[in-house]
Short mmCIF file of C-alpha atoms in Angstrom, two decimals:
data_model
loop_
_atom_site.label_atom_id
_atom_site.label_comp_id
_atom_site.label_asym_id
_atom_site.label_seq_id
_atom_site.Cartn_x
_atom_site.Cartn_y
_atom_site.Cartn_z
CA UNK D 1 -9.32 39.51 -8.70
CA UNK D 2 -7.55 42.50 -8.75
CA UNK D 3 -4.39 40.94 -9.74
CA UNK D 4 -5.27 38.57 -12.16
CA UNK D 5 -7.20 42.22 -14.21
CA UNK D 6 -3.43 43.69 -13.70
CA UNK D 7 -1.98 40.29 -15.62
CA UNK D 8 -4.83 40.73 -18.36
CA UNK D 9 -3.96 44.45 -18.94
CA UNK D 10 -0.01 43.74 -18.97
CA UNK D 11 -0.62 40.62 -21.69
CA UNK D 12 -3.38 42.07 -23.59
CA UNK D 13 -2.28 45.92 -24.34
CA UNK D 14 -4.08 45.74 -27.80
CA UNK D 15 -7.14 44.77 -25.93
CA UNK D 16 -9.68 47.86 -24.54
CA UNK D 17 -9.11 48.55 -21.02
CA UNK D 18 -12.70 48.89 -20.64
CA UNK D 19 -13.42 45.46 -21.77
CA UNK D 20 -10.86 43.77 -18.99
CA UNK D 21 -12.56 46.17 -16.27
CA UNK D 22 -15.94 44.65 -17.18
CA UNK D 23 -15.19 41.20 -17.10
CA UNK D 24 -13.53 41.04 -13.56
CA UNK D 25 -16.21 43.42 -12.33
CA UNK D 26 -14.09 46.81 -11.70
CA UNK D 27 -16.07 48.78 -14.08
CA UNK D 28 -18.28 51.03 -11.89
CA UNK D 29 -22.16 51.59 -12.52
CA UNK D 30 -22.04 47.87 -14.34
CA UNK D 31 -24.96 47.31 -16.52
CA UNK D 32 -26.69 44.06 -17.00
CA UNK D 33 -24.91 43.55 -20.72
CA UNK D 34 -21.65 44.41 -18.41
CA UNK D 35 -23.26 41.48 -15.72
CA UNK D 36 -23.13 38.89 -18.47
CA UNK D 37 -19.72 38.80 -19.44
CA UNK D 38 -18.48 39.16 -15.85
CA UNK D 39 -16.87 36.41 -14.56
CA UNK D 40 -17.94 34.83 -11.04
CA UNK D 41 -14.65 34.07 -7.99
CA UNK D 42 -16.29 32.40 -5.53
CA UNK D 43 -14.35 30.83 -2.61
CA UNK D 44 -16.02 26.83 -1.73
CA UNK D 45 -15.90 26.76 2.37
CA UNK D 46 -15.13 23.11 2.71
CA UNK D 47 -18.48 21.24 3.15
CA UNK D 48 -19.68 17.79 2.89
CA UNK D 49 -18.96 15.54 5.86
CA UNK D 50 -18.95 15.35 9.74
CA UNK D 51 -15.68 16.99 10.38
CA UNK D 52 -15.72 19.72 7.52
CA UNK D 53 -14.49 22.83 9.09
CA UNK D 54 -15.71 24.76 6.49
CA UNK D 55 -12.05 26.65 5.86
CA UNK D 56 -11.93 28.10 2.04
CA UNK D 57 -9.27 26.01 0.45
CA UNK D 58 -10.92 26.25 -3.16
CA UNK D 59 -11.81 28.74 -5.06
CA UNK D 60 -14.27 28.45 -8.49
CA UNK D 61 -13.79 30.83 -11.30
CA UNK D 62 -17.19 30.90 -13.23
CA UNK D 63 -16.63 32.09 -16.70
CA UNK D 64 -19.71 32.69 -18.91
CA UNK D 65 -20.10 31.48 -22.58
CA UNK D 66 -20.16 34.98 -23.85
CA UNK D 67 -16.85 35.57 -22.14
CA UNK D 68 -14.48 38.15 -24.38
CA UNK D 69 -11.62 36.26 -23.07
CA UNK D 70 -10.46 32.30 -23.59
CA UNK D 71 -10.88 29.91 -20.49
CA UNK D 72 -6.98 29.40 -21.50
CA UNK D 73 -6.56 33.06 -20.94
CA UNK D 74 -8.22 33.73 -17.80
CA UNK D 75 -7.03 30.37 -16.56
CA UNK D 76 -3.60 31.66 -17.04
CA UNK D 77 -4.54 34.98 -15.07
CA UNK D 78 -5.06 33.46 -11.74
CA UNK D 79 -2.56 30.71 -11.90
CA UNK D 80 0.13 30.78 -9.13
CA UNK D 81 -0.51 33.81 -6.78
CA UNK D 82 0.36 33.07 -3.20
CA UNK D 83 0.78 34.62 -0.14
CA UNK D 84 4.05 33.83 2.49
CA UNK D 85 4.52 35.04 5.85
CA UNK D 86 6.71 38.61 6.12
CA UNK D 87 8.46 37.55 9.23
CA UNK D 88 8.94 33.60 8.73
CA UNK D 89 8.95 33.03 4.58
CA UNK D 90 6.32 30.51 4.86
CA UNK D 91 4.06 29.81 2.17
CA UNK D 92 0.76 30.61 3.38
CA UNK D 93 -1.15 29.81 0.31
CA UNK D 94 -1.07 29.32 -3.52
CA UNK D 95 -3.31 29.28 -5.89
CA UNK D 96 -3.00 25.94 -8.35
CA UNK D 97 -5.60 24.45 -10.73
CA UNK D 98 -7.09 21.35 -9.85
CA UNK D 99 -8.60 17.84 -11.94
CA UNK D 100 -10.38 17.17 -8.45
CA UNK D 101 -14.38 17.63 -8.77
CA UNK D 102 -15.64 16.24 -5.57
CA UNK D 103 -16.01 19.35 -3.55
CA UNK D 104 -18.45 20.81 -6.48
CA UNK D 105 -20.63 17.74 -6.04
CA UNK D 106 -21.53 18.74 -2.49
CA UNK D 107 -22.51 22.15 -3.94
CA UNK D 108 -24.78 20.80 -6.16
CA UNK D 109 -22.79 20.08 -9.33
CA UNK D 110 -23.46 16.92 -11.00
CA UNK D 111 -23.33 15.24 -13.85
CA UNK D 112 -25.70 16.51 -16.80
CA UNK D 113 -28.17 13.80 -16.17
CA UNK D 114 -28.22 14.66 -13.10
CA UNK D 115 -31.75 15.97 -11.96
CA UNK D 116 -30.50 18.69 -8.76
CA UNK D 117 -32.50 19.60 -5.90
CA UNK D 118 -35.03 21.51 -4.52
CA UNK D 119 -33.97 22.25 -0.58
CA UNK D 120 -30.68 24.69 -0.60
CA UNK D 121 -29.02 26.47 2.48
CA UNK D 122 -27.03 29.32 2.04
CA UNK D 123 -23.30 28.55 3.40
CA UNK D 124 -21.90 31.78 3.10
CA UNK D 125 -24.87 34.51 3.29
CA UNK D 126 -26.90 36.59 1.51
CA UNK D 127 -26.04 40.55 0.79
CA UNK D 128 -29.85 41.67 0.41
CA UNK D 129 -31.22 45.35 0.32
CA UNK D 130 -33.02 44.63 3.68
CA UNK D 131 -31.11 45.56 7.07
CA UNK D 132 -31.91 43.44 10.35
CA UNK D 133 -32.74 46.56 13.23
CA UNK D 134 -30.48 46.47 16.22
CA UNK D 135 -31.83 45.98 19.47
CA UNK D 136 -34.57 43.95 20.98
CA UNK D 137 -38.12 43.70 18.52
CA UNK D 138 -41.57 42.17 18.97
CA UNK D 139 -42.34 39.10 17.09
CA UNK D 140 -44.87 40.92 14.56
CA UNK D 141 -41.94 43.95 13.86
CA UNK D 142 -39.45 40.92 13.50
CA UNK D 143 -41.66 39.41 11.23
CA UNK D 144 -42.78 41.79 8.90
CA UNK D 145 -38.42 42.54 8.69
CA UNK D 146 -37.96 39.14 7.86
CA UNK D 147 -41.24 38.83 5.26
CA UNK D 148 -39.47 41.89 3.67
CA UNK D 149 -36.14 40.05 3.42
CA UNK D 150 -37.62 37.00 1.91
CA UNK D 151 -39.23 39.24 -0.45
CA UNK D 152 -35.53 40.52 -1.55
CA UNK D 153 -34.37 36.69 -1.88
CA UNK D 154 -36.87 35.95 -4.75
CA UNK D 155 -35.58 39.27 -6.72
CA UNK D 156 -31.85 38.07 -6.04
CA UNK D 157 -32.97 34.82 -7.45
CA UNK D 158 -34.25 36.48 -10.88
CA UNK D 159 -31.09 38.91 -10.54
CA UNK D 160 -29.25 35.80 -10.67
CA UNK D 161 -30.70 34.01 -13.66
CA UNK D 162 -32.68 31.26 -11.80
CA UNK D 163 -35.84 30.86 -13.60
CA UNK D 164 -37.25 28.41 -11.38
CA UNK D 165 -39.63 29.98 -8.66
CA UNK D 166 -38.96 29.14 -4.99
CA UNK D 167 -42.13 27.58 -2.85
CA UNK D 168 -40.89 28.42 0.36
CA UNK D 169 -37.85 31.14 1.66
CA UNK D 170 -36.59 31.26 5.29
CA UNK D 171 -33.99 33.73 6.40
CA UNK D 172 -32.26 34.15 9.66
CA UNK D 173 -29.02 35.74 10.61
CA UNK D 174 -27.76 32.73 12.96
CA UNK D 175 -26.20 29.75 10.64
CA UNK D 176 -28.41 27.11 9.10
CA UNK D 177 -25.59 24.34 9.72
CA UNK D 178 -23.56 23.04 13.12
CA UNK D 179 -20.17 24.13 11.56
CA UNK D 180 -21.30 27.38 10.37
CA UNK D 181 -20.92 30.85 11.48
CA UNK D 182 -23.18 33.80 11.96
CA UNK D 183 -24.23 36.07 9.28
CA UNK D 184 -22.34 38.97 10.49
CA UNK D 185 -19.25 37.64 10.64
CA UNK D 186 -19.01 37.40 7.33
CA UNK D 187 -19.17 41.25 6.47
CA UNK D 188 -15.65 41.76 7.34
CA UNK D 189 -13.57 42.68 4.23
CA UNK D 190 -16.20 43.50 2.46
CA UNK D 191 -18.91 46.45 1.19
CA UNK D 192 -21.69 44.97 3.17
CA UNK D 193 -22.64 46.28 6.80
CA UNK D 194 -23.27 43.57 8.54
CA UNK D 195 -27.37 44.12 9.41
CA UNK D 196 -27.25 43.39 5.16
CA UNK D 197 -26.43 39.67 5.79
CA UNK D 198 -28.59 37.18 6.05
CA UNK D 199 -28.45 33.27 6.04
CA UNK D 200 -31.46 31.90 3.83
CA UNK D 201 -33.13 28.42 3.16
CA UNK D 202 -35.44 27.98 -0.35
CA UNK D 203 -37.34 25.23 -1.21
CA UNK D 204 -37.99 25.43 -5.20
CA UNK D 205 -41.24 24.10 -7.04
CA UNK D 206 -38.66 22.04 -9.25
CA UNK D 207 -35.06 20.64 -9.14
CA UNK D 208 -32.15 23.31 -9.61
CA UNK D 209 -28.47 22.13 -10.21
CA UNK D 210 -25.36 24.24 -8.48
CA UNK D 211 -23.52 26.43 -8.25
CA UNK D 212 -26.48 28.64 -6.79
CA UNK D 213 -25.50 31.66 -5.71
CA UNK D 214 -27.68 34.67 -5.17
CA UNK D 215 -27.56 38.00 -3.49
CA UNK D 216 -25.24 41.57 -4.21
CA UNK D 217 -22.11 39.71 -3.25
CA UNK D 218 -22.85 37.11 -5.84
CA UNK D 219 -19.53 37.93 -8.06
CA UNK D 220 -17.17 37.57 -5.07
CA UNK D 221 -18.55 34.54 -2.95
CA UNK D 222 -21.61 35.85 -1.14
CA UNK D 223 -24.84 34.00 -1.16
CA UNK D 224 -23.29 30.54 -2.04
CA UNK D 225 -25.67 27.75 -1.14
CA UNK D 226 -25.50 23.97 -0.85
CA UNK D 227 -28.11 21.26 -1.15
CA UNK D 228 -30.11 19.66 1.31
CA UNK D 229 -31.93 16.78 0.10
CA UNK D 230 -31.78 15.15 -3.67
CA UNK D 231 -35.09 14.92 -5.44
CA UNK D 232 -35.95 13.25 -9.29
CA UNK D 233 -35.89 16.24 -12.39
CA UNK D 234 -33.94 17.82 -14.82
CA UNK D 235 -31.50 20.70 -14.61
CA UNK D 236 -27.51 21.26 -16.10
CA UNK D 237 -24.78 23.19 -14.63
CA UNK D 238 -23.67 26.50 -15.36
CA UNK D 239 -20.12 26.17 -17.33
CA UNK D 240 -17.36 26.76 -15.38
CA UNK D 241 -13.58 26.02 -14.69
#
């Protein structure tokens, strides 16, 4: 993220600063008219069959409509970074575009007609206002923590622009899925403490189409969720690249 900015401030001199620090999220104190031209990176933990390890080897770049930049642009910005070993030279990893769409499908993007779901899991977790307590707690002390949390996850939901209510919101910090990890060890590398993560399953009234992601991490991969089960309705995609 911080790179491509760097690229959009060397090619675009004419352009306001200001402007480029909104739109990959570096502009402190951001305000919601600052929210909605941001764009979204969110790394896609590989999902979808038996042996999926869940590894990030894709990574979506969400651009809004109201975008002040061209997809072309901002395309351009994160094309070709990549990381090689200092001792060895080896290419570690580069960042390419691809044509291939099938590992948004298991995250809930389909085609227009398509009517989404109503059962998501969070694969990476939630960053929500409410900290788990450390040590040992009753079941009522656990619960009311938890009630609280769920409480957070609706907010996060309206945060995130997802009119449709949810019906139903479980959170726990051990992973909803065989492959997955813990919510804690997520909050490496990041702003979050760890007690701030939390792994969360919604049920909605209606259908909702992907990406769905939800929570304060929401702009750099946190709070990404999958679908569980398909069900008959209406609902479109975000636009995206």
């Amino acid at each position: 993220r911080n790179e491509a900015a760097r690229r959009m401030e060397e090619a675009f001199a004419d352009r306001s600063r200001d402007i480029i620090l909104r739109v990959f999220g570096l502009q402190r104190d951001a305000s919601e008219a600052d929210k909605a031209i941001r764009i979204r990176i969110i790394p896609l933990p590989s999902i979808g069959h038996a042996y999926a390890d869940q590894k990030i080897r894709r990574i979506l770049v969400e651009i809004p409509p109201n975008c002040p930049f061209a997809v072309k642009d901002i395309n351009w910005a994160f094309y070709g970074f990549a990381s090689a070993d200092q001792g060895t030279g080896e290419m570690l990893w580069e960042l390419i575009p691809s044509e291939d769409r099938g590992m948004l499908r298991h995250y809930g993007c389909r085609e227009k007609d398509h009517g989404g779901f109503r059962r998501w899991r969070t694969v990476t977790p939630m960053a929500l206002p409410v900290a788990r307590p450390h040590g040992r707690k009753d079941g009522n002390e656990r619960g009311e923590i938890e009630r609280r949390a769920a409480a957070t996850v609706a907010q996060a939901l309206r945060h995130a622009g997802l009119i449709f209510k949810p019906v139903s919101i479980r959170v726990q910090h051990e992973p909803l899925d065989a492959k997955g990890a813990s919510a804690e060890e997520f909050a490496l590398g990041t702003r979050f403490p760890a007690s701030r993560l939390w792994h969360v399953e919604i049920t909605f009234v209606q259908p909702v189409a992907g990406p769905l992601i939800a929570g304060d991490g929401r702009y750099l991969g946190l709070g990404l969720m999958r679908p569980i089960e398909q069900e008959i309705g209406r609902a479109s995609c975000r636009e995206r690249v």
